[in-house]
XYZ file of C-alpha atoms in Angstrom:
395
model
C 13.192 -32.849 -30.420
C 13.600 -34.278 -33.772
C 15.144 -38.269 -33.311
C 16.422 -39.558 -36.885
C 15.914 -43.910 -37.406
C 18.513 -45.888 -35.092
C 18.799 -43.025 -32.534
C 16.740 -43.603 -29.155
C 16.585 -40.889 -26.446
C 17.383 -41.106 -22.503
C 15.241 -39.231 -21.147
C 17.474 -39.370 -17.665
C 20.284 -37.903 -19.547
C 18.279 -34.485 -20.365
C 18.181 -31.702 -17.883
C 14.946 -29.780 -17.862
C 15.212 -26.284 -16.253
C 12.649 -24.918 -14.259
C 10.567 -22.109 -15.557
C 11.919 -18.745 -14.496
C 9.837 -16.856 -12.397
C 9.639 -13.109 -14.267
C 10.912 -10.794 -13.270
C 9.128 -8.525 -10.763
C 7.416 -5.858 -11.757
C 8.977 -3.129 -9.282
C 12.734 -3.689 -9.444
C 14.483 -4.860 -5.832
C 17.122 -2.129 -6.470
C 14.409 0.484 -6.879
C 12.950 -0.473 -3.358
C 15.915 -0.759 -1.737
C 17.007 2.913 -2.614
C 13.547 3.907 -1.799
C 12.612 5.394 1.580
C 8.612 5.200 1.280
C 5.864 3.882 -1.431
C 2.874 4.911 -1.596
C -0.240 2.249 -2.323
C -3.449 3.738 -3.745
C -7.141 1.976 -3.220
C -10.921 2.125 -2.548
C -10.254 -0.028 0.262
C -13.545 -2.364 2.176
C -12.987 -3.951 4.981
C -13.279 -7.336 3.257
C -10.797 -6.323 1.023
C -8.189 -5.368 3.327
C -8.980 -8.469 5.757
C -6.325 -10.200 2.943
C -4.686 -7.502 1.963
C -3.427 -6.995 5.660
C -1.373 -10.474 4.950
C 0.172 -8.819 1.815
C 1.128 -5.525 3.255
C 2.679 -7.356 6.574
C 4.876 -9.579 4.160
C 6.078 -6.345 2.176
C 7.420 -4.994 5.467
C 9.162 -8.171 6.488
C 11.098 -8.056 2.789
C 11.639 -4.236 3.086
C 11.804 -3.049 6.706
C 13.245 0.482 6.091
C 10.693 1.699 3.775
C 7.368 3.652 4.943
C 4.114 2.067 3.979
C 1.648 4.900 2.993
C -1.646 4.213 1.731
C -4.375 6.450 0.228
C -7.960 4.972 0.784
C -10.410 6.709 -1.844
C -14.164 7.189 -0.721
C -15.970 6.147 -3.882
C -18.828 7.864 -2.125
C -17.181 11.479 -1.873
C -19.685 13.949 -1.903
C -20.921 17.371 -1.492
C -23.389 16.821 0.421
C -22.380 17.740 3.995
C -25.531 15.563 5.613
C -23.461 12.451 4.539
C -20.261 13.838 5.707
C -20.427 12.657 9.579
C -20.957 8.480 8.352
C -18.110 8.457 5.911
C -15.945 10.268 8.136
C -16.372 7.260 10.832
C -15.777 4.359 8.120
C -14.895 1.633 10.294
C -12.100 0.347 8.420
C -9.754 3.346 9.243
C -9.608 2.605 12.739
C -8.108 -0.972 11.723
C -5.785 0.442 9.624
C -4.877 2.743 12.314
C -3.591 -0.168 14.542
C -1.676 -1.785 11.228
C 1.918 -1.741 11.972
C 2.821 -2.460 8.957
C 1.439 0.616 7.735
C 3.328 4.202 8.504
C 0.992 6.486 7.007
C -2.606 6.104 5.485
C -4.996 9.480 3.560
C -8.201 8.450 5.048
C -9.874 12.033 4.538
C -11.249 11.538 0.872
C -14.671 11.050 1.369
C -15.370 15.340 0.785
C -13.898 17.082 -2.650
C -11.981 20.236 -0.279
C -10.240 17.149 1.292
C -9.526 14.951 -1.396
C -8.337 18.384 -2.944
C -6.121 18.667 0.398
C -5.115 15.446 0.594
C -3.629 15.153 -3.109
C -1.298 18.281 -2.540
C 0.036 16.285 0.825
C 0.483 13.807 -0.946
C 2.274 15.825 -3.899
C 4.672 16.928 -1.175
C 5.983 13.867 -0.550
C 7.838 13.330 -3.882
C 7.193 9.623 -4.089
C 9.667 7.435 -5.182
C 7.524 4.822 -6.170
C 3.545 4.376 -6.687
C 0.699 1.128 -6.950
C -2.607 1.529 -7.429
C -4.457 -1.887 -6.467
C -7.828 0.160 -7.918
C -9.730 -2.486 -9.620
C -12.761 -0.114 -10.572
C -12.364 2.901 -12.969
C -8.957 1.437 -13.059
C -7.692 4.390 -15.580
C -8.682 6.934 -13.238
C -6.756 5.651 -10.493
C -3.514 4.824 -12.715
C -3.961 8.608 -13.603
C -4.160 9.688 -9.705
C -1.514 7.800 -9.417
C 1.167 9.877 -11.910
C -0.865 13.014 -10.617
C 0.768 12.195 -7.404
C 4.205 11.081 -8.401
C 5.181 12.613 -11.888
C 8.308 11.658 -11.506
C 8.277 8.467 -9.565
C 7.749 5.049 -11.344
C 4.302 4.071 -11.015
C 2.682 0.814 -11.505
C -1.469 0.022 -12.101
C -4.322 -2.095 -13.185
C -4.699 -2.095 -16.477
C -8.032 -3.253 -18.357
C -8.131 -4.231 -22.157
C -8.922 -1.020 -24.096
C -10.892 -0.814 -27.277
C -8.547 0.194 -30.147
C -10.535 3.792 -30.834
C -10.870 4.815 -26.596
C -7.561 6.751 -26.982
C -7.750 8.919 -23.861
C -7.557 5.407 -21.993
C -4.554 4.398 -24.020
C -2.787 7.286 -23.125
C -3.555 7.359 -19.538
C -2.163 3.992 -19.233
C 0.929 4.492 -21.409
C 1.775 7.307 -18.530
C 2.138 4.018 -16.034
C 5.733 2.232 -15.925
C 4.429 -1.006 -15.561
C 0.743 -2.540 -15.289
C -0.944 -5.506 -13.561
C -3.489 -7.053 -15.402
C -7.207 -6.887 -15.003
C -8.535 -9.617 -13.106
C -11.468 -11.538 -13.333
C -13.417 -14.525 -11.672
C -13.574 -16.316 -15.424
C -9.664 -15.506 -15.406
C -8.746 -16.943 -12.429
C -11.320 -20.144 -11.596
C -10.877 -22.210 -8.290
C -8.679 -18.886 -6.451
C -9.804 -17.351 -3.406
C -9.394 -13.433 -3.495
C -6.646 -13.775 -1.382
C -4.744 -16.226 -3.434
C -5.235 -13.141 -6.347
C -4.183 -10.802 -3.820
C -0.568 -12.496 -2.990
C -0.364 -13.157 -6.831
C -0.413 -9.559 -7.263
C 2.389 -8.965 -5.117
C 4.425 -11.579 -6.692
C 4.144 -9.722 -9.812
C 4.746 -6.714 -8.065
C 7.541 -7.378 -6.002
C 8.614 -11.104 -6.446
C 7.489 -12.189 -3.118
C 5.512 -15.535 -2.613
C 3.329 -15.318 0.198
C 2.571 -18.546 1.879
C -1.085 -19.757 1.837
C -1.045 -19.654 5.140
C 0.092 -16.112 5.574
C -3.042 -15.274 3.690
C -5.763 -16.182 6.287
C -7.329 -13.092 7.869
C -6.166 -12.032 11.440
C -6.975 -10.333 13.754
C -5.554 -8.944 17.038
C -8.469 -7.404 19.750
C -7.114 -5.514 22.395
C -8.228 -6.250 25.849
C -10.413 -3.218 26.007
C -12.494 -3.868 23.252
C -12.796 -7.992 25.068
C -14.220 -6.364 27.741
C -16.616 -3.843 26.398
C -17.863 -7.253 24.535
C -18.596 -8.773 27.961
C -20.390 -5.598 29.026
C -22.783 -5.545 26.251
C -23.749 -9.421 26.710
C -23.896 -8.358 30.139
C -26.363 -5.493 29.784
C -28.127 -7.628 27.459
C -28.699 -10.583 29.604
C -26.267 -13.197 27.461
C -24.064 -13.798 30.175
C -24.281 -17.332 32.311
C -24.068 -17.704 36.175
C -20.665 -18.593 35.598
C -19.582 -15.428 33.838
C -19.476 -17.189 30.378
C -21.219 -15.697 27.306
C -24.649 -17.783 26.978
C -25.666 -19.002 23.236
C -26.090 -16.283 20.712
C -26.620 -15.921 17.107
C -25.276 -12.595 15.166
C -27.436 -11.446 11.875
C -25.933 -8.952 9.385
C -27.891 -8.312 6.850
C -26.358 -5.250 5.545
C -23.607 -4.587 3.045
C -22.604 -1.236 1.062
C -24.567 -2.521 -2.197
C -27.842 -3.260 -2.241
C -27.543 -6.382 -4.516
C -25.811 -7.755 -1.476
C -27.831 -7.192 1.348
C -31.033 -8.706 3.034
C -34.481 -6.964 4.072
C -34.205 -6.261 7.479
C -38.078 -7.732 7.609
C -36.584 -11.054 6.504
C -34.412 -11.004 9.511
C -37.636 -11.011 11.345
C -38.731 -13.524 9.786
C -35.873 -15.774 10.316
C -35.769 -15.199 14.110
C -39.143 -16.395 14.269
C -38.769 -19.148 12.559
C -35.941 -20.360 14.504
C -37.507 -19.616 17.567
C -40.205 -22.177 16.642
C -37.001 -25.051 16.691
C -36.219 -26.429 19.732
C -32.776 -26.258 19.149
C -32.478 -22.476 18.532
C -35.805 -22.134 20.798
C -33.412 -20.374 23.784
C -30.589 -18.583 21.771
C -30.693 -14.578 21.824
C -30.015 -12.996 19.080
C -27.689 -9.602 17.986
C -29.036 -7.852 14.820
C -25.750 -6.069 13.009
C -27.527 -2.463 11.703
C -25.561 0.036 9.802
C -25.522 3.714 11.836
C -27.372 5.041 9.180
C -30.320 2.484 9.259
C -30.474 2.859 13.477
C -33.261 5.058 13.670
C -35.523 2.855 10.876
C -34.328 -0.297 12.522
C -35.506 0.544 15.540
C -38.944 0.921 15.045
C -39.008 -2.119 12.950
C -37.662 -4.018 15.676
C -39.691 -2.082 18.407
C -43.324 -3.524 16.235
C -41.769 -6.797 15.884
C -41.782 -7.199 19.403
C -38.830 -9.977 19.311
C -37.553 -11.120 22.753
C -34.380 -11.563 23.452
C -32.995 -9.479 20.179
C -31.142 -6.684 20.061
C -29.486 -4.174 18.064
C -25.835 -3.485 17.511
C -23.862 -0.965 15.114
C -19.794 -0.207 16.087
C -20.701 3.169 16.419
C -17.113 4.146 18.506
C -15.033 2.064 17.044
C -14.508 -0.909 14.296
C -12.967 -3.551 16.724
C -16.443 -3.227 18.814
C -17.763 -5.225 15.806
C -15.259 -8.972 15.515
C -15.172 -8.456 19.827
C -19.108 -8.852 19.947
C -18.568 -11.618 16.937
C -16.227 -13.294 19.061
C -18.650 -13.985 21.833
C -21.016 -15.710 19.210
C -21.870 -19.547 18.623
C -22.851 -18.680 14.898
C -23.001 -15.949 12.400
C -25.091 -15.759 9.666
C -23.920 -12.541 6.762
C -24.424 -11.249 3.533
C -21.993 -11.188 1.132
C -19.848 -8.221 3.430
C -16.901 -7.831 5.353
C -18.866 -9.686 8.536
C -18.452 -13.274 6.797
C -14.556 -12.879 6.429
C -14.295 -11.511 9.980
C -15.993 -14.236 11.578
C -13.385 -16.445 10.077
C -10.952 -14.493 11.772
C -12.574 -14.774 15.340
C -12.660 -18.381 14.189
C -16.419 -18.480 14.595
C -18.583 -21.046 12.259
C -20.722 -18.641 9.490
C -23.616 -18.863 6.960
C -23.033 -16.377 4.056
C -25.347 -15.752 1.859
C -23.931 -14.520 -1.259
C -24.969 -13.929 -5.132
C -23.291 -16.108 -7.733
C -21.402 -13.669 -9.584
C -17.964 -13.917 -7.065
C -17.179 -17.132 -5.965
C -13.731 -16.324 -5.102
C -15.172 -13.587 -2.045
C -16.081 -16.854 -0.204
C -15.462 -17.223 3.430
C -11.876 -18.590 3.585
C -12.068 -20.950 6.086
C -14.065 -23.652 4.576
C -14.116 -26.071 7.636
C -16.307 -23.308 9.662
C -18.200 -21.624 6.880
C -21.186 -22.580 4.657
C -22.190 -20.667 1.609
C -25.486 -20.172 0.280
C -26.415 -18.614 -3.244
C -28.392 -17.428 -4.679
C -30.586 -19.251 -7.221
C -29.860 -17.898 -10.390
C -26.108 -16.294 -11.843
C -27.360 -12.829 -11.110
C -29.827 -12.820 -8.796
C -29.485 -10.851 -5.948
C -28.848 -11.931 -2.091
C -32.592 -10.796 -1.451
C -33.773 -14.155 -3.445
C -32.276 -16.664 -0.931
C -35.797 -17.254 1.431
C -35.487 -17.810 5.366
C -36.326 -21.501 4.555
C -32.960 -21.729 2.684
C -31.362 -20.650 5.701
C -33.555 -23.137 7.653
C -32.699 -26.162 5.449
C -29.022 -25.097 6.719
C -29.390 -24.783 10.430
C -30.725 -28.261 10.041
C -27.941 -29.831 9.708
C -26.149 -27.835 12.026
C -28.576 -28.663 15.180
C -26.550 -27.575 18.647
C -23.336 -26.656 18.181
């Protein structure tokens, strides 16, 4: 504002409005007309260990419409041999006791039933569609009109170079678009904080921060198979209560995130040569796939008081045993964000390139990197780890 000589200017006297929030991406009006949406993504666990929050809120805002959600395998194949692990993800039996969620397409993972699963979905006449895809976003944002090509359909939308024109006009086929995401473009946020931002944009909705911490509800069953297994391993006191125990994972979907198995070797040795660790046992998280090669690894290393574990029935096997722990050491995987949930303390070990997948709970977690911006998890050493459980002593 412009003052000419002799005027002064109260600033008391001047009311400043608030900025407006925008408007929401998906109009209220459209929802509330709506009897079902459908959400589209290549769901991990970690990912939906916030995302759980955000789909739980929804349902509180909207309570008459269906929550469907289609999880794409990014690993579909051909190859029948691979057929039997993908078909047991782990994450679909969470998502199976989701109440939020009505409906979810968890057979993708084979081309004849992601071929299947796109006419169901067809069939359903959607009145509205969001794809959360972050990868191959365009594909995704055209899945998404493939399924509804009459609904209004919202995406993730990357920056496309000016001459890629069968990008451009996939995206100009979505109603409305989120914007790409990235760690530079959002410094100091958690993924769950960009999570909840998403479905402010989306819907209008503020999610409170502490809506956004991972939960999770074991059912008695799974409690007590948990107490079995420490049982039949020989963790379990006089008095019935679990003894100390440490979980390993060193295994995660991408190799630039996971650990040698032969460094987790190493590690329980070493700690076995500390007084303070000197009597813990020790569970060794394997993927199903890896059983048979772990084994015999494990079986020459001779380790006492070790064993094995993969959630081979079911996914809530897996934060039951965590719950049991005293400490969890991870890789950069869904295991680090679970053991926040169980509320157990964690060591992740994670590359530099995504700050904002660290554990949540910063009170009971403690994050090692990697050395470099781009190394890999394999370059953080057993003495890293070591220098760690220093400080940690008995817990």
């Amino acid at each position: 504002m412009k003052l000419s000589g002799g005027q002064s200017l109260r600033l008391d006297a001047i009311h400043f409005d608030a900025p407006a929030m925008p408007a929401p991406l998906v109009a209220p009006a459209l929802l509330r007309q709506a009897d079902k949406i459908l959400f589209i993504a290549h769901l991990a666990l970690g990912d939906f260990t916030y995302l759980q929050g955000c789909f739980q809120a929804f349902k509180r805002a909207y309570p008459h419409l269906k929550i469907h959600l289609w999880v794409d395998e990014r690993r579909r194949t051909s190859r029948a041999s691979e057929w039997a692990h993908l078909k047991k993800y782990a994450l679909y039996d969470w998502l199976a006791e989701c109440p939020a969620i009505d409906k979810v397409y968890d057979e993708t993972w084979s081309p004849q039933l992601y071929r299947e699963s796109l006419e169901q979905a067809r069939r359903e006449h959607y009145p509205v569609v969001v794809s959360l895809a972050v990868l191959e976003r365009h594909k995704y944002a055209s899945l998404a009109r493939s399924i509804s090509p009459h609904g209004f359909v919202v995406g993730q939308k990357k920056r496309v170079r000016p001459w890629d024109l069968p990008k451009r006009l996939i995206y100009r086929k979505l109603d409305a678009a989120i914007p790409a995401y990235t760690p530079a473009s959002h410094p100091d946020q958690h993924i769950s904080d960009i999570y909840a931002g998403w479905f402010t944009q989306l819907f209008g909705m503020e999610i409170p921060r502490a809506a956004r911490f991972p939960v999770l509800r074991i059912a008695d069953r799974w409690i007590a198979y948990a107490h079995k297994q420490f049982a039949d391993w020989g963790f379990m006191g006089v008095d019935g209560r679990p003894s100390r125990v440490v979980f390993v994972n060193a295994f995660s979907k991408s190799v630039e995130r996971s650990w040698p198995l032969e460094r987790v070797i190493g590690l329980i040795r070493t700690m076995r040569c500390r007084p303070e660790w000197g009597d813990v046992g020790f569970v060794v998280n394997v993927v199903p796939e890896e059983l048979a090669r772990a084994r015999a690894l494990f079986a020459d290393a001779g380790l006492e008081q070790t064993h094995l574990f993969s959630a081979e029935e079911n996914f809530f096997q897996l934060p039951a045993v965590l719950s049991l722990c005293e400490l969890i050491i991870s890789v950069e995987t869904a295991v680090m964000h679970l053991a926040n949930a169980v509320h157990v303390p964690v060591i992740a070990l994670m590359r530099q390139n995504n700050p904002e997948w660290a554990p949540i709970d910063r009170a009971n977690s403690t994050v090692i990197t990697a050395p470099a911006h781009g190394d890999w998890v394999d370059k953080i050493g057993v003495q890293d780890v070591m220098r760690v459980l220093a400080a940690f002593g008995r817990l």
